[in-house]
Amino acid sequence: QLHGHDVMTLAGESFPLARAISGNPIAHPTTAKVLVALDDGTPAIAVNELGQGRVLLLNWHAYRDRTPAVSTVVRRFLESAGAKSGEPLFLFRPEATIAKYGRQAYSDVEDWLRELGYQSKVMEEAELGSVGVRSVICLVAAYYTPGEVAQKLVSLVEGGCNVIVIDGPVYGMKEPAVQKLTGFSG
C-alpha cells in the first residue's frame, strides 16, 4: 500500500511474496542498479547493463525459493530479452564450480524455467563461443567463475546476449571480468 499497490489484486501473484532466503551474496554495486534489497541492505535483485545486453542478478538461491514475485521478475526479464518459449535458454555453470558442487542446481533451474514456460539446455564452457547474439544464458550457482570465462560472458553481453546470474559468483569476485559482468566489486 505504501507504494500504491493493492496487494489483494496483484495480477498473477499469490502469497507468499516474501521469504527468508539463504545464499552467497555479492556486495558493493558499482555499475549495477539494485532493484530489491534485503532487510539488512544486501542487494537481492540487480540489473547491470553492458553494451547491447543486460545481466539480471538474483543474489541468492532463487531457484530454490521460487516465490511468485521473483518468478515474475525473471519472466519479465526474459520477455524483455526476447526469449521465446520454443527456443532454449542456456544453463551454464563453470567447470570449476561443478567440480566442487556438482550439477544438482541445473535440474532445479530447469524445473523452475519449465514452470515459467521456457525450455532450457545445459551448456559446457567450450560452447560459449557458439551462442547467438540474442540468446539468454543462465549462469547457475557459479561460485567459482574463472576470469577468462567471465570475460567471454562480458563479450557476449556487450554484443547483445542477456545473462541471468542465479546466486552470486562469490569466489570469483576478485576477477575484474566477474566484477564487470555483475556490476559489483566484492
mmCIF file of N, CA and C in Angstrom, residues 110-170:
data_model
loop_
_atom_site.group_PDB
_atom_site.id
_atom_site.type_symbol
_atom_site.label_atom_id
_atom_site.label_comp_id
_atom_site.label_asym_id
_atom_site.label_seq_id
_atom_site.Cartn_x
_atom_site.Cartn_y
_atom_site.Cartn_z
ATOM 1 N N GLU A 110 16.209 -25.928 -14.288
ATOM 2 C CA GLU A 110 15.397 -26.445 -15.402
ATOM 3 C C GLU A 110 13.934 -26.568 -14.997
ATOM 4 N N ASP A 111 13.683 -27.086 -13.804
ATOM 5 C CA ASP A 111 12.302 -27.199 -13.307
ATOM 6 C C ASP A 111 11.642 -25.827 -13.201
ATOM 7 N N TRP A 112 12.378 -24.864 -12.648
ATOM 8 C CA TRP A 112 11.841 -23.515 -12.485
ATOM 9 C C TRP A 112 11.511 -22.891 -13.831
ATOM 10 N N LEU A 113 12.436 -22.996 -14.787
ATOM 11 C CA LEU A 113 12.192 -22.423 -16.109
ATOM 12 C C LEU A 113 11.017 -23.105 -16.802
ATOM 13 N N ARG A 114 10.880 -24.404 -16.619
ATOM 14 C CA ARG A 114 9.743 -25.128 -17.191
ATOM 15 C C ARG A 114 8.444 -24.599 -16.596
ATOM 16 N N GLU A 115 8.440 -24.342 -15.267
ATOM 17 C CA GLU A 115 7.261 -23.760 -14.623
ATOM 18 C C GLU A 115 6.924 -22.391 -15.209
ATOM 19 N N LEU A 116 7.952 -21.652 -15.630
ATOM 20 C CA LEU A 116 7.755 -20.325 -16.219
ATOM 21 C C LEU A 116 7.403 -20.398 -17.706
ATOM 22 N N GLY A 117 7.435 -21.601 -18.294
ATOM 23 C CA GLY A 117 7.066 -21.781 -19.695
ATOM 24 C C GLY A 117 8.231 -21.767 -20.665
ATOM 25 N N TYR A 118 9.448 -21.999 -20.185
ATOM 26 C CA TYR A 118 10.632 -21.965 -21.053
ATOM 27 C C TYR A 118 11.358 -23.297 -21.043
ATOM 28 N N GLN A 119 11.983 -23.586 -22.168
ATOM 29 C CA GLN A 119 12.846 -24.756 -22.281
ATOM 30 C C GLN A 119 14.263 -24.334 -21.935
ATOM 31 N N SER A 120 15.098 -25.312 -21.603
ATOM 32 C CA SER A 120 16.485 -24.984 -21.297
ATOM 33 C C SER A 120 17.406 -26.057 -21.842
ATOM 34 N N LYS A 121 18.664 -25.674 -21.977
ATOM 35 C CA LYS A 121 19.689 -26.582 -22.483
ATOM 36 C C LYS A 121 20.962 -26.313 -21.694
ATOM 37 N N VAL A 122 21.539 -27.370 -21.126
ATOM 38 C CA VAL A 122 22.792 -27.231 -20.396
ATOM 39 C C VAL A 122 23.910 -26.985 -21.402
ATOM 40 N N MET A 123 24.744 -26.021 -21.088
ATOM 41 C CA MET A 123 25.842 -25.627 -21.963
ATOM 42 C C MET A 123 27.166 -25.864 -21.251
ATOM 43 N N GLU A 124 28.151 -26.343 -21.985
ATOM 44 C CA GLU A 124 29.502 -26.538 -21.460
ATOM 45 C C GLU A 124 30.346 -25.314 -21.798
ATOM 46 N N GLU A 125 31.465 -25.151 -21.111
ATOM 47 C CA GLU A 125 32.335 -23.987 -21.330
ATOM 48 C C GLU A 125 32.760 -23.861 -22.784
ATOM 49 N N ALA A 126 33.061 -24.973 -23.430
ATOM 50 C CA ALA A 126 33.529 -24.942 -24.821
ATOM 51 C C ALA A 126 32.477 -24.382 -25.772
ATOM 52 N N GLU A 127 31.205 -24.414 -25.381
ATOM 53 C CA GLU A 127 30.117 -23.946 -26.239
ATOM 54 C C GLU A 127 29.857 -22.449 -26.125
ATOM 55 N N LEU A 128 30.515 -21.766 -25.224
ATOM 56 C CA LEU A 128 30.262 -20.332 -25.040
ATOM 57 C C LEU A 128 30.486 -19.524 -26.316
ATOM 58 N N GLY A 129 31.444 -19.931 -27.118
ATOM 59 C CA GLY A 129 31.748 -19.187 -28.345
ATOM 60 C C GLY A 129 30.706 -19.330 -29.434
ATOM 61 N N SER A 130 29.786 -20.292 -29.299
ATOM 62 C CA SER A 130 28.807 -20.536 -30.367
ATOM 63 C C SER A 130 27.411 -20.022 -30.034
ATOM 64 N N VAL A 131 27.294 -19.189 -29.018
ATOM 65 C CA VAL A 131 25.991 -18.669 -28.607
ATOM 66 C C VAL A 131 25.562 -17.539 -29.532
ATOM 67 N N GLY A 132 24.294 -17.548 -29.918
ATOM 68 C CA GLY A 132 23.761 -16.499 -30.771
ATOM 69 C C GLY A 132 23.640 -15.172 -30.042
ATOM 70 N N VAL A 133 23.574 -14.105 -30.816
ATOM 71 C CA VAL A 133 23.590 -12.746 -30.266
ATOM 72 C C VAL A 133 22.428 -12.472 -29.321
ATOM 73 N N ARG A 134 21.238 -12.923 -29.611
ATOM 74 C CA ARG A 134 20.069 -12.601 -28.777
ATOM 75 C C ARG A 134 19.747 -13.722 -27.779
ATOM 76 N N SER A 135 20.675 -14.577 -27.479
ATOM 77 C CA SER A 135 20.450 -15.691 -26.563
ATOM 78 C C SER A 135 20.368 -15.215 -25.117
ATOM 79 N N VAL A 136 19.828 -16.093 -24.274
ATOM 80 C CA VAL A 136 19.810 -15.865 -22.837
ATOM 81 C C VAL A 136 20.594 -17.002 -22.193
ATOM 82 N N ILE A 137 21.543 -16.632 -21.358
ATOM 83 C CA ILE A 137 22.360 -17.605 -20.638
ATOM 84 C C ILE A 137 22.065 -17.449 -19.151
ATOM 85 N N CYS A 138 21.757 -18.551 -18.493
ATOM 86 C CA CYS A 138 21.576 -18.548 -17.046
ATOM 87 C C CYS A 138 22.868 -19.058 -16.430
ATOM 88 N N LEU A 139 23.556 -18.202 -15.719
ATOM 89 C CA LEU A 139 24.775 -18.563 -15.006
ATOM 90 C C LEU A 139 24.324 -19.075 -13.646
ATOM 91 N N VAL A 140 24.325 -20.400 -13.489
ATOM 92 C CA VAL A 140 23.662 -21.068 -12.379
ATOM 93 C C VAL A 140 24.644 -21.378 -11.253
ATOM 94 N N ALA A 141 24.429 -20.776 -10.082
ATOM 95 C CA ALA A 141 25.209 -21.078 -8.883
ATOM 96 C C ALA A 141 26.686 -21.231 -9.215
ATOM 97 N N ALA A 142 27.225 -20.280 -9.931
ATOM 98 C CA ALA A 142 28.592 -20.353 -10.457
ATOM 99 C C ALA A 142 29.574 -19.681 -9.518
ATOM 100 N N TYR A 143 29.712 -20.233 -8.332
ATOM 101 C CA TYR A 143 30.534 -19.616 -7.293
ATOM 102 C C TYR A 143 31.974 -19.417 -7.734
ATOM 103 N N TYR A 144 32.530 -20.404 -8.419
ATOM 104 C CA TYR A 144 33.897 -20.315 -8.944
ATOM 105 C C TYR A 144 33.811 -20.008 -10.434
ATOM 106 N N THR A 145 33.796 -18.739 -10.777
ATOM 107 C CA THR A 145 33.750 -18.328 -12.179
ATOM 108 C C THR A 145 35.114 -17.753 -12.539
ATOM 109 N N PRO A 146 35.904 -18.502 -13.314
ATOM 110 C CA PRO A 146 37.233 -18.012 -13.687
ATOM 111 C C PRO A 146 37.150 -16.736 -14.518
ATOM 112 N N GLY A 147 38.185 -15.911 -14.431
ATOM 113 C CA GLY A 147 38.213 -14.646 -15.155
ATOM 114 C C GLY A 147 38.035 -14.791 -16.650
ATOM 115 N N GLU A 148 38.648 -15.816 -17.256
ATOM 116 C CA GLU A 148 38.530 -15.983 -18.715
ATOM 117 C C GLU A 148 37.108 -16.369 -19.126
ATOM 118 N N VAL A 149 36.427 -17.117 -18.284
ATOM 119 C CA VAL A 149 35.026 -17.468 -18.556
ATOM 120 C C VAL A 149 34.157 -16.221 -18.424
ATOM 121 N N ALA A 150 34.378 -15.450 -17.364
ATOM 122 C CA ALA A 150 33.612 -14.221 -17.168
ATOM 123 C C ALA A 150 33.852 -13.252 -18.311
ATOM 124 N N GLN A 151 35.084 -13.176 -18.827
ATOM 125 C CA GLN A 151 35.378 -12.275 -19.944
ATOM 126 C C GLN A 151 34.611 -12.684 -21.195
ATOM 127 N N LYS A 152 34.485 -13.981 -21.439
ATOM 128 C CA LYS A 152 33.670 -14.452 -22.576
ATOM 129 C C LYS A 152 32.218 -14.026 -22.392
ATOM 130 N N LEU A 153 31.712 -14.146 -21.171
ATOM 131 C CA LEU A 153 30.337 -13.737 -20.903
ATOM 132 C C LEU A 153 30.170 -12.229 -21.068
ATOM 133 N N VAL A 154 31.150 -11.453 -20.606
ATOM 134 C CA VAL A 154 31.097 -9.996 -20.780
ATOM 135 C C VAL A 154 31.013 -9.661 -22.264
ATOM 136 N N SER A 155 31.841 -10.290 -23.078
ATOM 137 C CA SER A 155 31.832 -10.033 -24.524
ATOM 138 C C SER A 155 30.487 -10.391 -25.136
ATOM 139 N N LEU A 156 29.910 -11.507 -24.709
ATOM 140 C CA LEU A 156 28.598 -11.909 -25.221
ATOM 141 C C LEU A 156 27.528 -10.887 -24.846
ATOM 142 N N VAL A 157 27.538 -10.436 -23.595
ATOM 143 C CA VAL A 157 26.536 -9.454 -23.152
ATOM 144 C C VAL A 157 26.727 -8.143 -23.900
ATOM 145 N N GLU A 158 27.953 -7.692 -24.026
ATOM 146 C CA GLU A 158 28.199 -6.443 -24.759
ATOM 147 C C GLU A 158 27.709 -6.535 -26.195
ATOM 148 N N GLY A 159 27.719 -7.746 -26.763
ATOM 149 C CA GLY A 159 27.248 -7.954 -28.128
ATOM 150 C C GLY A 159 25.758 -8.171 -28.259
ATOM 151 N N GLY A 160 25.032 -8.278 -27.141
ATOM 152 C CA GLY A 160 23.581 -8.399 -27.225
ATOM 153 C C GLY A 160 22.962 -9.571 -26.485
ATOM 154 N N CYS A 161 23.754 -10.465 -25.948
ATOM 155 C CA CYS A 161 23.195 -11.552 -25.137
ATOM 156 C C CYS A 161 22.710 -10.985 -23.806
ATOM 157 N N ASN A 162 21.873 -11.743 -23.157
ATOM 158 C CA ASN A 162 21.418 -11.402 -21.815
ATOM 159 C C ASN A 162 21.772 -12.560 -20.895
ATOM 160 N N VAL A 163 22.169 -12.245 -19.684
ATOM 161 C CA VAL A 163 22.591 -13.256 -18.718
ATOM 162 C C VAL A 163 21.785 -13.081 -17.441
ATOM 163 N N ILE A 164 21.357 -14.200 -16.888
ATOM 164 C CA ILE A 164 20.754 -14.207 -15.560
ATOM 165 C C ILE A 164 21.738 -14.913 -14.640
ATOM 166 N N VAL A 165 22.254 -14.199 -13.659
ATOM 167 C CA VAL A 165 23.153 -14.788 -12.669
ATOM 168 C C VAL A 165 22.292 -15.211 -11.492
ATOM 169 N N ILE A 166 22.240 -16.524 -11.254
ATOM 170 C CA ILE A 166 21.428 -17.049 -10.159
ATOM 171 C C ILE A 166 22.375 -17.514 -9.067
ATOM 172 N N ASP A 167 22.464 -16.750 -8.011
ATOM 173 C CA ASP A 167 23.356 -16.910 -6.866
ATOM 174 C C ASP A 167 24.728 -16.362 -7.254
ATOM 175 N N GLY A 168 25.245 -15.498 -6.448
ATOM 176 C CA GLY A 168 26.447 -14.739 -6.780
ATOM 177 C C GLY A 168 27.713 -15.556 -6.920
ATOM 178 N N PRO A 169 28.584 -15.191 -7.857
ATOM 179 C CA PRO A 169 29.874 -15.865 -8.039
ATOM 180 C C PRO A 169 30.898 -15.396 -7.006
ATOM 181 N N VAL A 170 30.618 -15.688 -5.735
ATOM 182 C CA VAL A 170 31.379 -15.118 -4.621
ATOM 183 C C VAL A 170 32.873 -15.412 -4.667
#
